[in-house]
XYZ file of C-alpha atoms in Angstrom:
511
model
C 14.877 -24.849 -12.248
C 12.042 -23.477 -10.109
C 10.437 -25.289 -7.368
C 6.840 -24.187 -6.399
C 4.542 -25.502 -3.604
C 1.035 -25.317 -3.662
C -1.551 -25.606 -0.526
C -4.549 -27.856 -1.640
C -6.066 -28.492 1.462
C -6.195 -27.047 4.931
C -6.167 -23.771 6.662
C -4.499 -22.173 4.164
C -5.767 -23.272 1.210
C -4.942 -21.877 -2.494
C -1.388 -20.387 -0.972
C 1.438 -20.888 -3.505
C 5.121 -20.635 -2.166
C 8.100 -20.374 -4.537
C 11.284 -21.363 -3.281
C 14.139 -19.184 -4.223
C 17.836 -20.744 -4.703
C 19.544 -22.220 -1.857
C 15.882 -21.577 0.656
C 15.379 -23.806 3.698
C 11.877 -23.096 4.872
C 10.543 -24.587 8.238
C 6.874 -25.575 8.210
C 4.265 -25.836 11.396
C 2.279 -24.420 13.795
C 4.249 -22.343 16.073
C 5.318 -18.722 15.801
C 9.115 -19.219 14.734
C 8.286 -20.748 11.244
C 8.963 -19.779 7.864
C 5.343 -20.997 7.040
C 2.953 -21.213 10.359
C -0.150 -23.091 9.797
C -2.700 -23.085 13.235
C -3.403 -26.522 13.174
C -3.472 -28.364 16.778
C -2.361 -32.024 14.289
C 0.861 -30.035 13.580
C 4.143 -29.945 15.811
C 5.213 -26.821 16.467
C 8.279 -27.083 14.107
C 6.884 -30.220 11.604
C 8.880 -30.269 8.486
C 11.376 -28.341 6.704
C 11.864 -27.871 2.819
C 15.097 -27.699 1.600
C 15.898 -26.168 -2.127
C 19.436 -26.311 -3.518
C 18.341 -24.773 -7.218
C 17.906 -28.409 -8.467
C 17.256 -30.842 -6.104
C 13.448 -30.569 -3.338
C 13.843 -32.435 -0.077
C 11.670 -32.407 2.700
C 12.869 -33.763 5.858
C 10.356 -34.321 9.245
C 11.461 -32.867 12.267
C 10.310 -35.490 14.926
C 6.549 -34.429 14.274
C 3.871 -36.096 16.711
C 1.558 -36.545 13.839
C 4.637 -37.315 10.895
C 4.697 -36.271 7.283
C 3.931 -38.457 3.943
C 4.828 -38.125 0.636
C 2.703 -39.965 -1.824
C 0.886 -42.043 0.891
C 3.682 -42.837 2.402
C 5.076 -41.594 6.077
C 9.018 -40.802 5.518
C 11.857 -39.334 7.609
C 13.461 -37.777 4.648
C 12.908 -37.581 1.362
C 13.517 -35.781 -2.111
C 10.056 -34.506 -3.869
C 9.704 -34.573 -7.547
C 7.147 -32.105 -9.715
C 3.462 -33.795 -8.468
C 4.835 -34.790 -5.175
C 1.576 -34.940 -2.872
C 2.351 -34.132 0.595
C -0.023 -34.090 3.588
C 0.939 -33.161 7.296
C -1.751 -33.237 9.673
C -5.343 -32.265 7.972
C -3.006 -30.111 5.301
C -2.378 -31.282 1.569
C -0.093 -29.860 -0.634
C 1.576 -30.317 -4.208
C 4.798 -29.650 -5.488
C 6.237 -28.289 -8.964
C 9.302 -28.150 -10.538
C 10.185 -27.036 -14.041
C 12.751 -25.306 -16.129
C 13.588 -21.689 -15.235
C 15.048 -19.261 -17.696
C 18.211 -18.561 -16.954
C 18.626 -14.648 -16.664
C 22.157 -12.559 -15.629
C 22.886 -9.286 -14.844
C 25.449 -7.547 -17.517
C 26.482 -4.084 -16.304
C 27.760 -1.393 -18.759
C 31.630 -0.870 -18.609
C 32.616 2.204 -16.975
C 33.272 4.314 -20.218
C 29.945 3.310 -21.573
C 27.635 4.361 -18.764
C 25.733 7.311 -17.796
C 27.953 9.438 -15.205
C 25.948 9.887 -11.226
C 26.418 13.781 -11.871
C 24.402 13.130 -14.759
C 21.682 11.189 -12.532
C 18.816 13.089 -10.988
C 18.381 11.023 -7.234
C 15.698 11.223 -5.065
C 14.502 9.859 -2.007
C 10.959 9.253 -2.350
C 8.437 8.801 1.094
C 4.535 9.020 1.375
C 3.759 12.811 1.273
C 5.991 13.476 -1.673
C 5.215 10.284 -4.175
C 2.681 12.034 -5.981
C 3.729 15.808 -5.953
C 2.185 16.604 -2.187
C 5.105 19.307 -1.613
C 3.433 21.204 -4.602
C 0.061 21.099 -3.437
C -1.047 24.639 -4.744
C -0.600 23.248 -8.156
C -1.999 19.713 -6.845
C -5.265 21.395 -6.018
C -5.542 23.627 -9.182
C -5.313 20.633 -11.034
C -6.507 17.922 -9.127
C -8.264 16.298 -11.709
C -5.130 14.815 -12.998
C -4.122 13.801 -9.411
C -7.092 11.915 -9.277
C -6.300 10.086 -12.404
C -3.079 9.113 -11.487
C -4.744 8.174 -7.820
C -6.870 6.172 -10.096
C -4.108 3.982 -11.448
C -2.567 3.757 -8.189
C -5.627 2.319 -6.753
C -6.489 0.025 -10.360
C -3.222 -1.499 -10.419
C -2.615 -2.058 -6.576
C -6.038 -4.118 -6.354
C -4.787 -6.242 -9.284
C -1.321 -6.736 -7.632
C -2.766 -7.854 -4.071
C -4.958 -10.487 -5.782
C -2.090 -12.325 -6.891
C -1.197 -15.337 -4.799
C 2.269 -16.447 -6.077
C 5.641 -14.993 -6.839
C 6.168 -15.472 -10.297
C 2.457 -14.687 -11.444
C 3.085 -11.464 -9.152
C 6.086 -10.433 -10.978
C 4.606 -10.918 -14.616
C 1.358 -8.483 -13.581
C 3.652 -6.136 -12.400
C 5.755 -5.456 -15.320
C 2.830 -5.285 -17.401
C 1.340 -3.215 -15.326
C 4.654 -0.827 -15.799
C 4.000 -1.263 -19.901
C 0.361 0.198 -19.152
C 1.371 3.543 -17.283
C 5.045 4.595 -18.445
C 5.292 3.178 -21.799
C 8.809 1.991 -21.523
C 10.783 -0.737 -24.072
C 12.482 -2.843 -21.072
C 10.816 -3.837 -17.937
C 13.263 -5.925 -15.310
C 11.950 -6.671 -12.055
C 15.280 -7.590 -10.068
C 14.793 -9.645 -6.557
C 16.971 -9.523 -3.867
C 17.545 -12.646 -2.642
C 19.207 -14.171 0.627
C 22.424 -13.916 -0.011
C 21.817 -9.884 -0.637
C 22.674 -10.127 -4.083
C 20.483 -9.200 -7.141
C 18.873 -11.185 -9.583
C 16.290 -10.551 -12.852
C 13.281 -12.528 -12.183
C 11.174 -11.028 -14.943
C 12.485 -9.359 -17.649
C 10.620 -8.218 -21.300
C 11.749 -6.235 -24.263
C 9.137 -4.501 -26.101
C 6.306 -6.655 -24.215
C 7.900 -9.881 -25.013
C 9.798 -11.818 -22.009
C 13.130 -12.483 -22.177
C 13.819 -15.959 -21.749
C 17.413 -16.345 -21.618
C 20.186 -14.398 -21.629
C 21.535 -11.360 -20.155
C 20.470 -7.711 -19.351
C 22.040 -5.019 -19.703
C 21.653 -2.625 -17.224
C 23.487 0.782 -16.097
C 25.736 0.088 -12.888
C 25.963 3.205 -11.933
C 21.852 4.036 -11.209
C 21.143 0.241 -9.708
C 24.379 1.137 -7.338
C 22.025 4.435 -6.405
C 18.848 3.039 -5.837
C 20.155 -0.653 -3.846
C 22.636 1.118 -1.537
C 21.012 4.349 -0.816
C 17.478 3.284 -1.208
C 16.493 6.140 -3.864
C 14.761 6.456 -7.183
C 17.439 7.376 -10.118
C 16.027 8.747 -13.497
C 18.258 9.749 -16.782
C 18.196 12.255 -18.044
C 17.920 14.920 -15.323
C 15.434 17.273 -16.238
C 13.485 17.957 -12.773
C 15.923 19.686 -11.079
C 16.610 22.673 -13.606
C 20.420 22.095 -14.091
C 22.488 21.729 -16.774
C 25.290 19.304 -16.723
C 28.177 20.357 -19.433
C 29.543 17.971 -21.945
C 27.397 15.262 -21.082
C 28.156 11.767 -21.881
C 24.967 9.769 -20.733
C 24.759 5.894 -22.011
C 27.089 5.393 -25.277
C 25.257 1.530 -25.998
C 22.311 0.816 -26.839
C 21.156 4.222 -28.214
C 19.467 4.463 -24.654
C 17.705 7.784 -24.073
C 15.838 7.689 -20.875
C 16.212 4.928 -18.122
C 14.339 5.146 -14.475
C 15.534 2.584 -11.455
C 13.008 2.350 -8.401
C 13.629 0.657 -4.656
C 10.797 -2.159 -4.210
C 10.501 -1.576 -0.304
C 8.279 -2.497 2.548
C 8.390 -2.259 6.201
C 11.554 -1.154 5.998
C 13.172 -3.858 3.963
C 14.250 -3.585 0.588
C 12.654 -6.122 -1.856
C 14.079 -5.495 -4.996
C 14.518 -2.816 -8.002
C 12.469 -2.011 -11.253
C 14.373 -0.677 -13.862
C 13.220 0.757 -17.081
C 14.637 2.385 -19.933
C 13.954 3.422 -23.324
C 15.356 4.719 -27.020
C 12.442 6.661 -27.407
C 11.766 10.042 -25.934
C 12.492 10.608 -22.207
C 10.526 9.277 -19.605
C 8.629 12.403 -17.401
C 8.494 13.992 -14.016
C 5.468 12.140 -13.953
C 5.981 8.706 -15.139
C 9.648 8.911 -12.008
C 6.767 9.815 -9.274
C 3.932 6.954 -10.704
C 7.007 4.684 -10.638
C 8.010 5.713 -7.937
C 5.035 5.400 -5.745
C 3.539 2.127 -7.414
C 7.384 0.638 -6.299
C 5.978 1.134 -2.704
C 3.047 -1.123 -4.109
C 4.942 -3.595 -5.362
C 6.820 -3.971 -2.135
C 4.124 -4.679 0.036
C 2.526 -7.448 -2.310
C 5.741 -8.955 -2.277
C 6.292 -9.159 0.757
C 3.042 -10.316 2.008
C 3.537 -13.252 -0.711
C 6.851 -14.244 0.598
C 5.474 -13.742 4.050
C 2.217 -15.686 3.728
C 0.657 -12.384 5.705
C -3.151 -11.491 4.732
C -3.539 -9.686 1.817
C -6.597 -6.699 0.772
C -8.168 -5.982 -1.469
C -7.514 -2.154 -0.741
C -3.857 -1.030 -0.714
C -3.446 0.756 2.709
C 0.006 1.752 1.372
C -1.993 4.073 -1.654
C -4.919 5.197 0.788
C -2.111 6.196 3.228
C -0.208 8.109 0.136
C -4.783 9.348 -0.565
C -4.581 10.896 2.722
C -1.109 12.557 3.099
C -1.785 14.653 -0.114
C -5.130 16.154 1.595
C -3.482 17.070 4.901
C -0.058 17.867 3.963
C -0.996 20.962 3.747
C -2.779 22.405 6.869
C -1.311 21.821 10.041
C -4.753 21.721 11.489
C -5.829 18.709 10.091
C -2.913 16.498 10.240
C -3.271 13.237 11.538
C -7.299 13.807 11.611
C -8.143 10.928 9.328
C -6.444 8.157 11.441
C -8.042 9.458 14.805
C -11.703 9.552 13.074
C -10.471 5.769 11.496
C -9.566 4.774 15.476
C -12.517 6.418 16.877
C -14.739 5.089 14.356
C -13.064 1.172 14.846
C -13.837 1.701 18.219
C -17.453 2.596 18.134
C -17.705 -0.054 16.000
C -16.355 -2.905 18.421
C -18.189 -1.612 21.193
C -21.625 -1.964 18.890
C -20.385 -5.853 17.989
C -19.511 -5.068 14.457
C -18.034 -8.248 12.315
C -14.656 -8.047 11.306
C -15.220 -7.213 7.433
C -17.647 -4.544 8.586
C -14.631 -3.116 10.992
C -12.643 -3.330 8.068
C -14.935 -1.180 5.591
C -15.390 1.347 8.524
C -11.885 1.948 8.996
C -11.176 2.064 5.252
C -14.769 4.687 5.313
C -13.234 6.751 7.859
C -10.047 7.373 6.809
C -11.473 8.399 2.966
C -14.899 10.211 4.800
C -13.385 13.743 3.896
C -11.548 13.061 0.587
C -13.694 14.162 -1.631
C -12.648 17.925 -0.282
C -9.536 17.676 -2.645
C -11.984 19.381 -4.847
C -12.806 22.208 -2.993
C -10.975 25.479 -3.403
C -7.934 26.547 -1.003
C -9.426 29.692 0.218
C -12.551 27.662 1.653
C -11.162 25.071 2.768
C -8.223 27.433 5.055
C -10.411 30.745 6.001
C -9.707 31.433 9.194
C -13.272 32.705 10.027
C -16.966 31.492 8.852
C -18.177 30.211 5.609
C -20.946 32.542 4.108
C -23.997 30.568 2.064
C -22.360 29.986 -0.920
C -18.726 28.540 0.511
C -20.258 26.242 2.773
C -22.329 25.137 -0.064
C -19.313 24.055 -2.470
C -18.376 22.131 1.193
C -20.877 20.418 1.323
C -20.432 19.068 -2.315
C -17.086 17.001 -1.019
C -19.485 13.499 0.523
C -20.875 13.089 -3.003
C -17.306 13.676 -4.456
C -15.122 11.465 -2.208
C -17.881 8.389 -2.861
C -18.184 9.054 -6.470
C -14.050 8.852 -6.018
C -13.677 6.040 -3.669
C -16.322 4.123 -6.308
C -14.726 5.364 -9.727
C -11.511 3.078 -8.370
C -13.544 0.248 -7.440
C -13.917 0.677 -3.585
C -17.071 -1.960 -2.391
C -20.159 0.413 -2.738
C -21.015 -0.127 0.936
C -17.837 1.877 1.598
C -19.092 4.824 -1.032
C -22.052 4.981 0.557
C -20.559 5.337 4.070
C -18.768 8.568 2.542
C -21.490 9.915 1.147
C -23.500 9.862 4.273
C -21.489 10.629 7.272
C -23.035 14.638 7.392
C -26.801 13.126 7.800
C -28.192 14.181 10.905
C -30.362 11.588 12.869
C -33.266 14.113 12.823
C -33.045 14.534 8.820
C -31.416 17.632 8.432
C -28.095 17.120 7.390
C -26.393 16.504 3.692
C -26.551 15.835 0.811
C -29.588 13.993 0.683
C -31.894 14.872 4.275
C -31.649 10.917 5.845
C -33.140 10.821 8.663
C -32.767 7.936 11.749
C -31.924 4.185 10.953
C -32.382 5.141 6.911
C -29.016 6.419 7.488
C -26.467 3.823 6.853
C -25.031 2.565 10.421
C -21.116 3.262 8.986
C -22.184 6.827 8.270
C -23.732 7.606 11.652
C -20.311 6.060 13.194
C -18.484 8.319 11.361
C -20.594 11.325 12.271
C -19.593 10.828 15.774
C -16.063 10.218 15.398
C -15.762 13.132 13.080
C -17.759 15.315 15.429
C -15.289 14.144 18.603
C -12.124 14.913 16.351
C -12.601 18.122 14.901
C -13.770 19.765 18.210
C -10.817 18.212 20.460
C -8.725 19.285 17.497
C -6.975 23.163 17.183
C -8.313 24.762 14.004
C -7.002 27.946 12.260
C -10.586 30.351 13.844
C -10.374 28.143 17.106
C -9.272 26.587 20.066
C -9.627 23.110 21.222
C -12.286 21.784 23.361
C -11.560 19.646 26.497
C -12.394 16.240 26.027
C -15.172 16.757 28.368
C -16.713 19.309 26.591
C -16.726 17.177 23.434
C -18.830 14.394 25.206
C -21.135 17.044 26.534
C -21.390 18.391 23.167
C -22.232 14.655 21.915
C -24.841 14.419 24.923
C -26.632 17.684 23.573
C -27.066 16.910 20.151
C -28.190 13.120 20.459
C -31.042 12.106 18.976
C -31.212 15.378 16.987
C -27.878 15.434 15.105
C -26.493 12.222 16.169
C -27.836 8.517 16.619
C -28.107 7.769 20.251
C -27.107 4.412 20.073
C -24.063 5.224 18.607
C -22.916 8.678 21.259
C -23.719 5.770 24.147
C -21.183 3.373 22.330
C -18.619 6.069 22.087
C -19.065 7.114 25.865
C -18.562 3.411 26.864
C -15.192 2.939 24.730
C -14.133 6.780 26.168
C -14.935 5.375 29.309
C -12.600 2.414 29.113
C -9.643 4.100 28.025
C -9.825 2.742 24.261
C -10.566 6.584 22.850
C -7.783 8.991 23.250
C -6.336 11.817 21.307
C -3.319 11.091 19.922
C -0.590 13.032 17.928
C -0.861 11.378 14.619
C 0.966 11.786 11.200
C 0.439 9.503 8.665
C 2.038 11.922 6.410
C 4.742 12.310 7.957
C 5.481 9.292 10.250
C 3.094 6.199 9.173
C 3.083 5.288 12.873
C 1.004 6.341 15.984
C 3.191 8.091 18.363
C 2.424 8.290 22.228
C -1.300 8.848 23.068
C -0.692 11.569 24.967
């Protein structure tokens, strides 16, 4: 059976909450809740739910404003599929229907694939799409765009889902798109730590019932030690002798995946095939779209707010650029914080904060494109190298656009090298014509790069950088916007700070 709850009215409206086997989950308005709804007609601890796999009670916990069921105000009572359940202004509907019943069948120790045989590897944010190669990355970046592009695709269809089980069937369909496998499982780890299929198909068509049969040996990998498995190992150049691999099935190729966020693992996908072996490729797509994966699910089962834009991929976006120059490390997220800054102290909305940060940290993208031995001379760029530069604006929008980024965000990128007196790039803007996200950025950028060390250059004081900013207003930079900055410098809020998001994903210690 599976018991689902849905939010018809209130503040949170259109949520969906599946309750998995054996759940107890505490509704109200305070901060210790399962599910917290700000409403001042709620107790702070109102109701609770309680699932048993069969049975849907919901009990109320001495609320000041009490809970009904059907109309009626009750002290206890067990909910049946169209239950109708209002607690303060809040209305809500319950569901219960059949459930496949799906079990785990591991192969027996002389019929699975050997670990020696496994190739294991730890997978984090600068490495997920081949960033430790990043001379070849950059010769062919074209097809690290593409698979960018399927990142970005498939993690803005993932975050629109709402509930659980709708989740899980995008996402293994999703899997059928980009590695072409015959069996998709998505296994959930549930409270009690142990693993079960919640979405399983065979050649595209769901298994309803029944078991799946799965290698022991590669889920024991990936769910204790938090790793991606793939069979057969043919990344890391050796040979094993004699091997055995899988003896069932006629298996050739199977891949296993950790579903993680914040820390926390959320499940596995496993895939295999008796076709030919998956790739290098399809492991690292896998690999990185399991980091996906994680943070939808866990912002379902968490009932935290969900974007449109996958911070997780634009985090893996801008760890591949800087990976590789020690200069430039971190310099996306201070031009993002900067930028957020300017904006609050110019009494930007929150969804325009939200493009500008998601502007900033793509602004130089586009640069992914531009040949090594510009982007890393040590000394000036003559005519012609400075002109391929400039070319990287009109790239990184025509990139951030080609994956479905809002437009007011590509346009942000395009324009953050105008000048305010019309002589800047690409296309000579000049004052107020030049979009306000773009002139934020200009400043931001400007403030980074010269408190930054670069390869031809020391850093400038802090000082120096506003003075800088105070010469060039109102001919390179809008003077609105160099007076906003100077006000959030002057409060404290603007700070250089030693940040790798490739590395680290947190901000350490302004210094």
């Amino acid at each position: 059976m599976r018991a689902v709850l849905k939010i018809t009215g209130g503040k949170i409206k259109g949520r969906v909450f599946q309750f998995d086997i054996a759940q107890k989950m505490l509704l109200g308005s305070g901060p210790e809740v399962d599910v917290q709804i700000l409403d001042d007609s709620l107790s702070k601890k109102h109701c609770q739910f309680d699932w048993n796999g069969k049975k849907l009670t919901i009990t109320d916990l001495n609320s000041k404003s009490g809970t009904f069921v059907n109309g009626k105000k009750v002290k206890e009572a067990e909910l049946q599929s169209g239950s109708e359940i209002q607690i303060g202004q809040n209305t809500m509907k319950v569901e219960i229907a059949h459930m496949p019943i799906r079990t785990i069948r591991f192969f027996s120790k002389d019929n699975d694939v050997p670990v020696e045989e496994l190739y294991i590897k730890k997978y984090t944010d600068e490495d997920a799409l081949g960033i430790n190669d990043l001379p070849q990355v950059y010769s062919e970046y074209q097809k690290t765009l593409e698979d960018f592009n399927v990142l970005f695709k498939y993690g803005n269809e993932i975050n629109s889902e709402t509930e659980l089980h709708a989740l899980l069937k995008k996402v293994v369909s999703i899997i059928y798109d980009i590695v072409k496998p015959e069996c998709v499982a998505f296994l959930i780890r549930s409270e009690n730590k142990n693993l079960k299929p919640m979405f399983v198909k065979v050649n595209r068509t769901l298994l309803s019932e029944g078991e799946l049969c799965i290698s022991r040996n590669m889920i024991n990998q990936a769910y204790t030690k938090r790793v991606s498995v793939i069979f057969p190992d043919h990344i890391s150049g050796t040979e094993t002798k004699n091997k055995k691999g899988f003896k069932l099935d006629g298996i050739s190729s199977a891949i296993c995946v950790p579903v993680e966020s914040r820390n926390k693992l959320v499940g596995l996908i496993y895939i295999d095939t008796t076709q030919e072996s998956f790739s290098e490729r399809d492991f690292k797509i896998l690999s990185a779209f399991g980091k996906q994966v994680g943070v939808a699910v866990d912002k379902e089962q968490t009932c935290e707010r969900s974007e449109n834009i996958s911070f997780e991929t634009i985090k893996t976006l801008i760890a591949t650029f800087e990976a590789s120059d020690k200069y430039i490390r971190g310099h996306s997220e201070r031009v993002a914080v900067y930028s957020v800054k300017i904006g609050e102290q110019l009494g930007l909305s929150e969804d325009e904060i939200f493009n500008l940060r998601i502007a900033s940290m793509l602004h130089d993208f586009g640069k992914i494109g531009v040949p090594d031995y510009i982007l890393y001379k040590p000394g000036s760029l003559n005519e012609q190298e400075f002109a391929k530069i400039k070319i990287h604006s009109v790239r990184g929008a025509d990139i951030v656009e080609n994956v479905g980024i809002s437009n007011e965000i590509a346009v942000a990128i395009r324009h953050h090298h105008e000048n305010w007196n019309g002589t800047g790039y690409p296309d000579g803007l000049k004052g107020d014509k030049i979009p306000l996200m773009s002139r934020i950025i200009g400043v931001a950028n400007a403030f980074e790069a010269m408190t930054s060390d670069r390869s031809y250059r020391d850093r400038f004081t802090e000082s120096e950088a506003i003075s800088e900013l105070e010469k060039w207003s109102g001919k390179q930079f809008d003077p609105a916007v160099v007076t906003a900055f100077i006000k959030a410098y002057k409060k404290g809020e603007i700070k250089w700070f030693d940040s790798v998001i490739w590395r680290y994903g947190e901000r350490k210690k302004a210094r």
